Structure formats: C-alpha cells, structure tokens
mmCIF file of C-alpha atoms and ligand atoms in Angstrom:
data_model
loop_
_atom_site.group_PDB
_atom_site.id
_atom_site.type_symbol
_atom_site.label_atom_id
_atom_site.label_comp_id
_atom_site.label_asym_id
_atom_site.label_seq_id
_atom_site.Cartn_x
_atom_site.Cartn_y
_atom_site.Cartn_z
ATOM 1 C CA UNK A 16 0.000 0.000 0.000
ATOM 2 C CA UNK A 17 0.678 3.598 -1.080
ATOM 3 C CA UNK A 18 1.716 4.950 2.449
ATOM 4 C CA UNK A 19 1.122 8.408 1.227
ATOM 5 C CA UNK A 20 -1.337 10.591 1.133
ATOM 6 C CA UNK A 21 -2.974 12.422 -2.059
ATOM 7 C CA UNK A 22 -2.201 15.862 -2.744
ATOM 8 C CA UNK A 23 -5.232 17.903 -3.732
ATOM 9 C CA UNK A 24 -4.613 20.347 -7.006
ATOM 10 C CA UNK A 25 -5.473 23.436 -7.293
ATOM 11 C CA UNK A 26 -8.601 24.779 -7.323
ATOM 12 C CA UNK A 27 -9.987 22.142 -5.003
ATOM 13 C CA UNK A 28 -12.102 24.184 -2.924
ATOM 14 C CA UNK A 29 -10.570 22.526 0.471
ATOM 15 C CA UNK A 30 -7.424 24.647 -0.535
ATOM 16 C CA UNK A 31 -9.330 27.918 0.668
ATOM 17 C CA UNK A 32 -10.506 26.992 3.661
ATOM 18 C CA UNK A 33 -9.531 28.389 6.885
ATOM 19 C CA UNK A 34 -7.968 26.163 9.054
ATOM 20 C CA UNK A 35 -8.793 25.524 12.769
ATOM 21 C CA UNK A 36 -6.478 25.140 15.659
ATOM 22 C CA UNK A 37 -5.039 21.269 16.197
ATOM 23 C CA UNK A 38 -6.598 20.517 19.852
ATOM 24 C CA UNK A 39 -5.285 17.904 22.150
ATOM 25 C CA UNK A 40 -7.509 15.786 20.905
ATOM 26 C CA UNK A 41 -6.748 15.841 16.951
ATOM 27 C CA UNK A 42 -3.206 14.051 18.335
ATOM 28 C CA UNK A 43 -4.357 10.522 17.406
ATOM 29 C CA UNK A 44 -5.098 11.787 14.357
ATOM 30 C CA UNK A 45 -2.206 13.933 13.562
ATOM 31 C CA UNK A 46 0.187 10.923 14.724
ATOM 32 C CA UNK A 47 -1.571 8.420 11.732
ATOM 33 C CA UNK A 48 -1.181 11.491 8.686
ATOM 34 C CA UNK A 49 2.317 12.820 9.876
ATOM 35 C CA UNK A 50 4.272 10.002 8.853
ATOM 36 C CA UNK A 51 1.525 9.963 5.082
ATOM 37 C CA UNK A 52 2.248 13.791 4.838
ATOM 38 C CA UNK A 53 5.959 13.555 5.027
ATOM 39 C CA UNK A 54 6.045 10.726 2.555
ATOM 40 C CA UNK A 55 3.881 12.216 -0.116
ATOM 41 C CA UNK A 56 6.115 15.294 0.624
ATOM 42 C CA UNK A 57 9.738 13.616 -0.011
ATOM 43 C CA UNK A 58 8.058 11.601 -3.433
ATOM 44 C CA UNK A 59 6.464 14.831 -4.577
ATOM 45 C CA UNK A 60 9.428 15.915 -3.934
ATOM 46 C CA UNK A 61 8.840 19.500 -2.380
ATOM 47 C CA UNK A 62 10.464 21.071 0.571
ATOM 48 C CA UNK A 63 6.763 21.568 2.532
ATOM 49 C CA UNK A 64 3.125 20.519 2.857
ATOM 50 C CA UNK A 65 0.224 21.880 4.676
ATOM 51 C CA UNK A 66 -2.529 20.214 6.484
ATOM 52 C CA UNK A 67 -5.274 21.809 4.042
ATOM 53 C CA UNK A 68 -3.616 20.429 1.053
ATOM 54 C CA UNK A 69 -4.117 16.779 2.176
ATOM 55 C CA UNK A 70 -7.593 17.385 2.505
ATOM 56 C CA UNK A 71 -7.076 18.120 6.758
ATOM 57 C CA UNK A 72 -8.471 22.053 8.430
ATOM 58 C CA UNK A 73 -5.878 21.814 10.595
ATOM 59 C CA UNK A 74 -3.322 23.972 11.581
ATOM 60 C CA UNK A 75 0.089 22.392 10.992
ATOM 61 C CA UNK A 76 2.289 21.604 8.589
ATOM 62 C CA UNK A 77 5.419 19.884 7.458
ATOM 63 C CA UNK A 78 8.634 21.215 5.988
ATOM 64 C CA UNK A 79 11.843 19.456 5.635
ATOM 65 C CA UNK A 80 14.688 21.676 3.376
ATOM 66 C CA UNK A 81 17.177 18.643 3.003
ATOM 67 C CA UNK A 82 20.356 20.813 4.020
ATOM 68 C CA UNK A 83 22.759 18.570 2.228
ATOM 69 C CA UNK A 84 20.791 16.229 1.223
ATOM 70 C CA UNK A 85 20.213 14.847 4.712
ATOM 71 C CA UNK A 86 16.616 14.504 6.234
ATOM 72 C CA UNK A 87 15.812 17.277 8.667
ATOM 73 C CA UNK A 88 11.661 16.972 9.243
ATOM 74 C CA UNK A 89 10.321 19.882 10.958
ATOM 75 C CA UNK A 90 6.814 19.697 12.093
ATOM 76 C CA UNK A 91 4.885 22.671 13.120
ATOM 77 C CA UNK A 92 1.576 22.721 15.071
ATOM 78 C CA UNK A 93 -0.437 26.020 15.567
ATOM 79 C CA UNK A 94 2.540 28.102 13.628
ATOM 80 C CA UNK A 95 2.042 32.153 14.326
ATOM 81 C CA UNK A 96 4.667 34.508 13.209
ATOM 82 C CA UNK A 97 4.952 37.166 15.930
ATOM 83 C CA UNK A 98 7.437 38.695 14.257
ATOM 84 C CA UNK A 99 9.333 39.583 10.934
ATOM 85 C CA UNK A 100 11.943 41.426 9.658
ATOM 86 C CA UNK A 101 11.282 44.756 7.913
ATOM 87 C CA UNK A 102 13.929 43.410 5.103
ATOM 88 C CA UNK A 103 11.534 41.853 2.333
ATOM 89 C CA UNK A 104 12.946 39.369 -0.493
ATOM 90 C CA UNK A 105 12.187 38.348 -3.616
ATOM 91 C CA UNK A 106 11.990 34.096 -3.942
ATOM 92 C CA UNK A 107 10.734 32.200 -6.882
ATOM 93 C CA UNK A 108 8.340 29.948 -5.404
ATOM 94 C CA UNK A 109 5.963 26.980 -6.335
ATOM 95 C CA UNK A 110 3.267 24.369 -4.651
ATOM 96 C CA UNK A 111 2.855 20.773 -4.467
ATOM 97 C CA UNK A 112 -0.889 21.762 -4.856
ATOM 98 C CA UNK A 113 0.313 23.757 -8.537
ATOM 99 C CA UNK A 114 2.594 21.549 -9.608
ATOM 100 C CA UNK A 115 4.849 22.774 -12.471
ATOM 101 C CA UNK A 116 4.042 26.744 -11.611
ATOM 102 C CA UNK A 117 6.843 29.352 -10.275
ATOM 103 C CA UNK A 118 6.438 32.854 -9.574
ATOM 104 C CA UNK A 119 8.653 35.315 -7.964
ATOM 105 C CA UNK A 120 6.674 36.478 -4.574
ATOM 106 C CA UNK A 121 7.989 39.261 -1.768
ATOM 107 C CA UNK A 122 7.650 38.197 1.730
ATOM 108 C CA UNK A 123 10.209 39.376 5.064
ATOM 109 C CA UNK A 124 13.111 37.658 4.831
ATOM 110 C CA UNK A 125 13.290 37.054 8.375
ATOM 111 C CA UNK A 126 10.362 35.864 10.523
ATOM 112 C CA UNK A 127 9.668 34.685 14.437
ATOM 113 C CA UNK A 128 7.750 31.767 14.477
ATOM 114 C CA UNK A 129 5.977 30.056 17.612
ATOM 115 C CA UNK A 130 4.781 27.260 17.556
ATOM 116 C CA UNK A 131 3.756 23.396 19.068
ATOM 117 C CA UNK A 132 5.231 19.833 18.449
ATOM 118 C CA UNK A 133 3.292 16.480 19.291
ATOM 119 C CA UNK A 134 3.580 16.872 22.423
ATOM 120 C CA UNK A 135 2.205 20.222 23.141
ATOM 121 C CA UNK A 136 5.309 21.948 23.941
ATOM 122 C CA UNK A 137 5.611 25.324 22.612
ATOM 123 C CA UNK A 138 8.992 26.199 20.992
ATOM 124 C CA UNK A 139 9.966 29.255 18.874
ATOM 125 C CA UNK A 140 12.136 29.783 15.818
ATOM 126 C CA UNK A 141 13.936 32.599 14.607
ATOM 127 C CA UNK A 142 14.318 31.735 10.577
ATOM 128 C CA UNK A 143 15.726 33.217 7.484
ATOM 129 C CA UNK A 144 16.064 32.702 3.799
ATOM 130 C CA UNK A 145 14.268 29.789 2.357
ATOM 131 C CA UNK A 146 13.107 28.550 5.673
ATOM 132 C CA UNK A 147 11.264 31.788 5.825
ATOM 133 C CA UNK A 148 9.957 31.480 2.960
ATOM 134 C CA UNK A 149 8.886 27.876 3.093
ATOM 135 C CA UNK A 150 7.397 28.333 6.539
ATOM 136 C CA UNK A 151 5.347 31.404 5.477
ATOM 137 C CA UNK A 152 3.881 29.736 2.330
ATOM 138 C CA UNK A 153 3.081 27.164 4.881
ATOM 139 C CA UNK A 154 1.188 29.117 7.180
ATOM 140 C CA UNK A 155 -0.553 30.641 4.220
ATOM 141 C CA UNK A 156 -2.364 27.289 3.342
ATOM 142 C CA UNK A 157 -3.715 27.348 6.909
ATOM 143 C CA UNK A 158 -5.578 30.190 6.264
ATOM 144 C CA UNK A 159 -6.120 29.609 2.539
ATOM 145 C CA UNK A 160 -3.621 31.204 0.825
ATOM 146 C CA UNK A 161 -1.995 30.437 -1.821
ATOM 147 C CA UNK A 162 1.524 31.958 -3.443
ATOM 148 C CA UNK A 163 -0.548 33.701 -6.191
ATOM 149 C CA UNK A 164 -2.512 35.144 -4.495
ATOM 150 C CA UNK A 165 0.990 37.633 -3.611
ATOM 151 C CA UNK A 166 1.817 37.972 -7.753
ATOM 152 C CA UNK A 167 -0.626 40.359 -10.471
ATOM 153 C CA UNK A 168 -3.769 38.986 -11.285
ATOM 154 C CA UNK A 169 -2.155 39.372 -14.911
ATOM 155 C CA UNK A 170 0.660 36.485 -13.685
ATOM 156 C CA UNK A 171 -1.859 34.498 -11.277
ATOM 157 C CA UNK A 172 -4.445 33.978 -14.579
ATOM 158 C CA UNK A 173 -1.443 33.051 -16.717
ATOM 159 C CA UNK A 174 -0.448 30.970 -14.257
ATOM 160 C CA UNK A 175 -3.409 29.219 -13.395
ATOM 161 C CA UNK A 176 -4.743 28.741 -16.704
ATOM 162 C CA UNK A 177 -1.340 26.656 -17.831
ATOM 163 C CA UNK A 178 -1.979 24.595 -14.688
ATOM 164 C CA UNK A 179 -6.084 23.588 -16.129
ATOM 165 C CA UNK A 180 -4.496 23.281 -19.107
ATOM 166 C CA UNK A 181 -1.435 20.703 -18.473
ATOM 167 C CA UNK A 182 -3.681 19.031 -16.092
ATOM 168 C CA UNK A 183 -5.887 18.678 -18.960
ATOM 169 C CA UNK A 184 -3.345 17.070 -20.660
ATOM 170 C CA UNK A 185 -2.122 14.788 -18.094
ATOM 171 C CA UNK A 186 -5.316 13.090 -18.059
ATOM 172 C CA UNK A 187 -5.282 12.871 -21.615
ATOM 173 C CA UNK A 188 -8.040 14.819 -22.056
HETATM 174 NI NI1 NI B 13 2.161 25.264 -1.151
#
C-alpha cells in the first residue's frame, strides 16, 4: 500500500478553507497522517506541505529543506509569526498543490515563528532565507492562501490557466 497521502490540485475548494487550531484531541489523528504527509512530501518531492492540502483544516504543517541532502523533518503545530523582519525578499516559489508553476513572490526575509510539536510543547524559531519562505507559504495554506494570491492577477491567470491546461493534458483529455 501507497503509504502516502494524495495531494489535492489546485482549485480544489478545500485549498481555501480556513484552518482551525489542532486541539489535544486531533493528536491521534495527527500521529496516523504525519508520517503519510511527510512521505507524499519527499516523493512529490517538495520542501513543505500543509494540512489543508491533504484534505485536513488543521493547523500544521510539514517542511523538511534537506540541508545537504540529509533529512531534517520539521513539524509545526499552531505556527504564528509574531514577528518579521522589515527586510523583504524576492523568492521564486511553487506548490505541491500547482505543480509545475513558479512565480517570484515578496515576503520578510526574516520571521519569528511560535509554535507546538506532538507533544504540546511550545517552541519558537527565529528563521531566514528559504526557511522563511517555506514556513510562510506554509502558514498561508492554513488560512487559505496560496503563493498567487501575492503575484498580479495578470501572472496568477497566466499561471493558473497553464496549470487547467497541463492538467488537462495529463489526463489525456
Ligand atoms: Ni504550497
């Protein structure tokens, strides 16, 4: 058996929802997908994946950047940035959920970041650079947000119309 877990493509509705809190007693639950999320993550392969875009309104997300090609899973439960820096940066970025689309997008290049692991513990994070990025885009999905919706509508309708259409022609439509 696949141990993965599908990927929903944009513009499945679930991707705009607005994510509720993970509660003490959405553990169970979060222990059975964790393990699904990271490996439909690693085959996409992508460097993150949100709750929302596994079908799940609930607020956490994975993210693993492979420094050096080594695993290094970072799970993140209830994420809020209380902070970031007034420094912005431009990143070309792209979704498991729009696979095959990049677009430059402008975000602080420096955030704060609070958040929970499995346990309930609170930690907090002080990233930069593509983690800040990643982790960002990631906290977007939990409210549902996607990277376009940070580029021109001009760009976003280019954008999303390629996706219909090479999704079109991947099931040979
Ligand atoms: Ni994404």
């Amino acid at each position: 058996m696949d141990p993965s877990i599908p990927i929903l493509i944009y513009p499945d509705p679930a991707l705009r929802a607005r994510a509720r809190s993970v509660a003490t007693a959405d553990r169970a639950t979060l222990r059975e997908v964790l393990p699904r999320m990271f490996a439909a993550m690693y085959a996409a392969p992508g460097i993150g994946l949100a709750a929302p875009q596994v079908g799940l309104a609930l607020r956490f997300c994975v993210i693993d950047l492979m420094p050096d090609d080594q695993k290094a899973p970072l799970t993140l439960i209830n994420p809020q940035i209380v902070a970031a820096s007034a420094d912005l940066v431009t990143r070309e970025e792209g979704c498991l959920s729009l696979p095959n689309q990049y677009a430059d997008v402008i975000r602080p290049d420096g955030i704060r970041v609070q958040y929970q692991d499995l346990d309930g513990k609170s930690h907090r994070l002080d990233a930069e650079g593509l983690l800040a990025t990643c982790i960002q885009h990631e906290i977007d999905h939990l409210d549902g947000v996607l990277f376009i919706d940070h580029i021109s509508a001009l760009k976003r309708n280019m954008l999303v119309r390629r996706l219909a259409k090479e999704q079109r022609q991947a099931r040979g439509a």
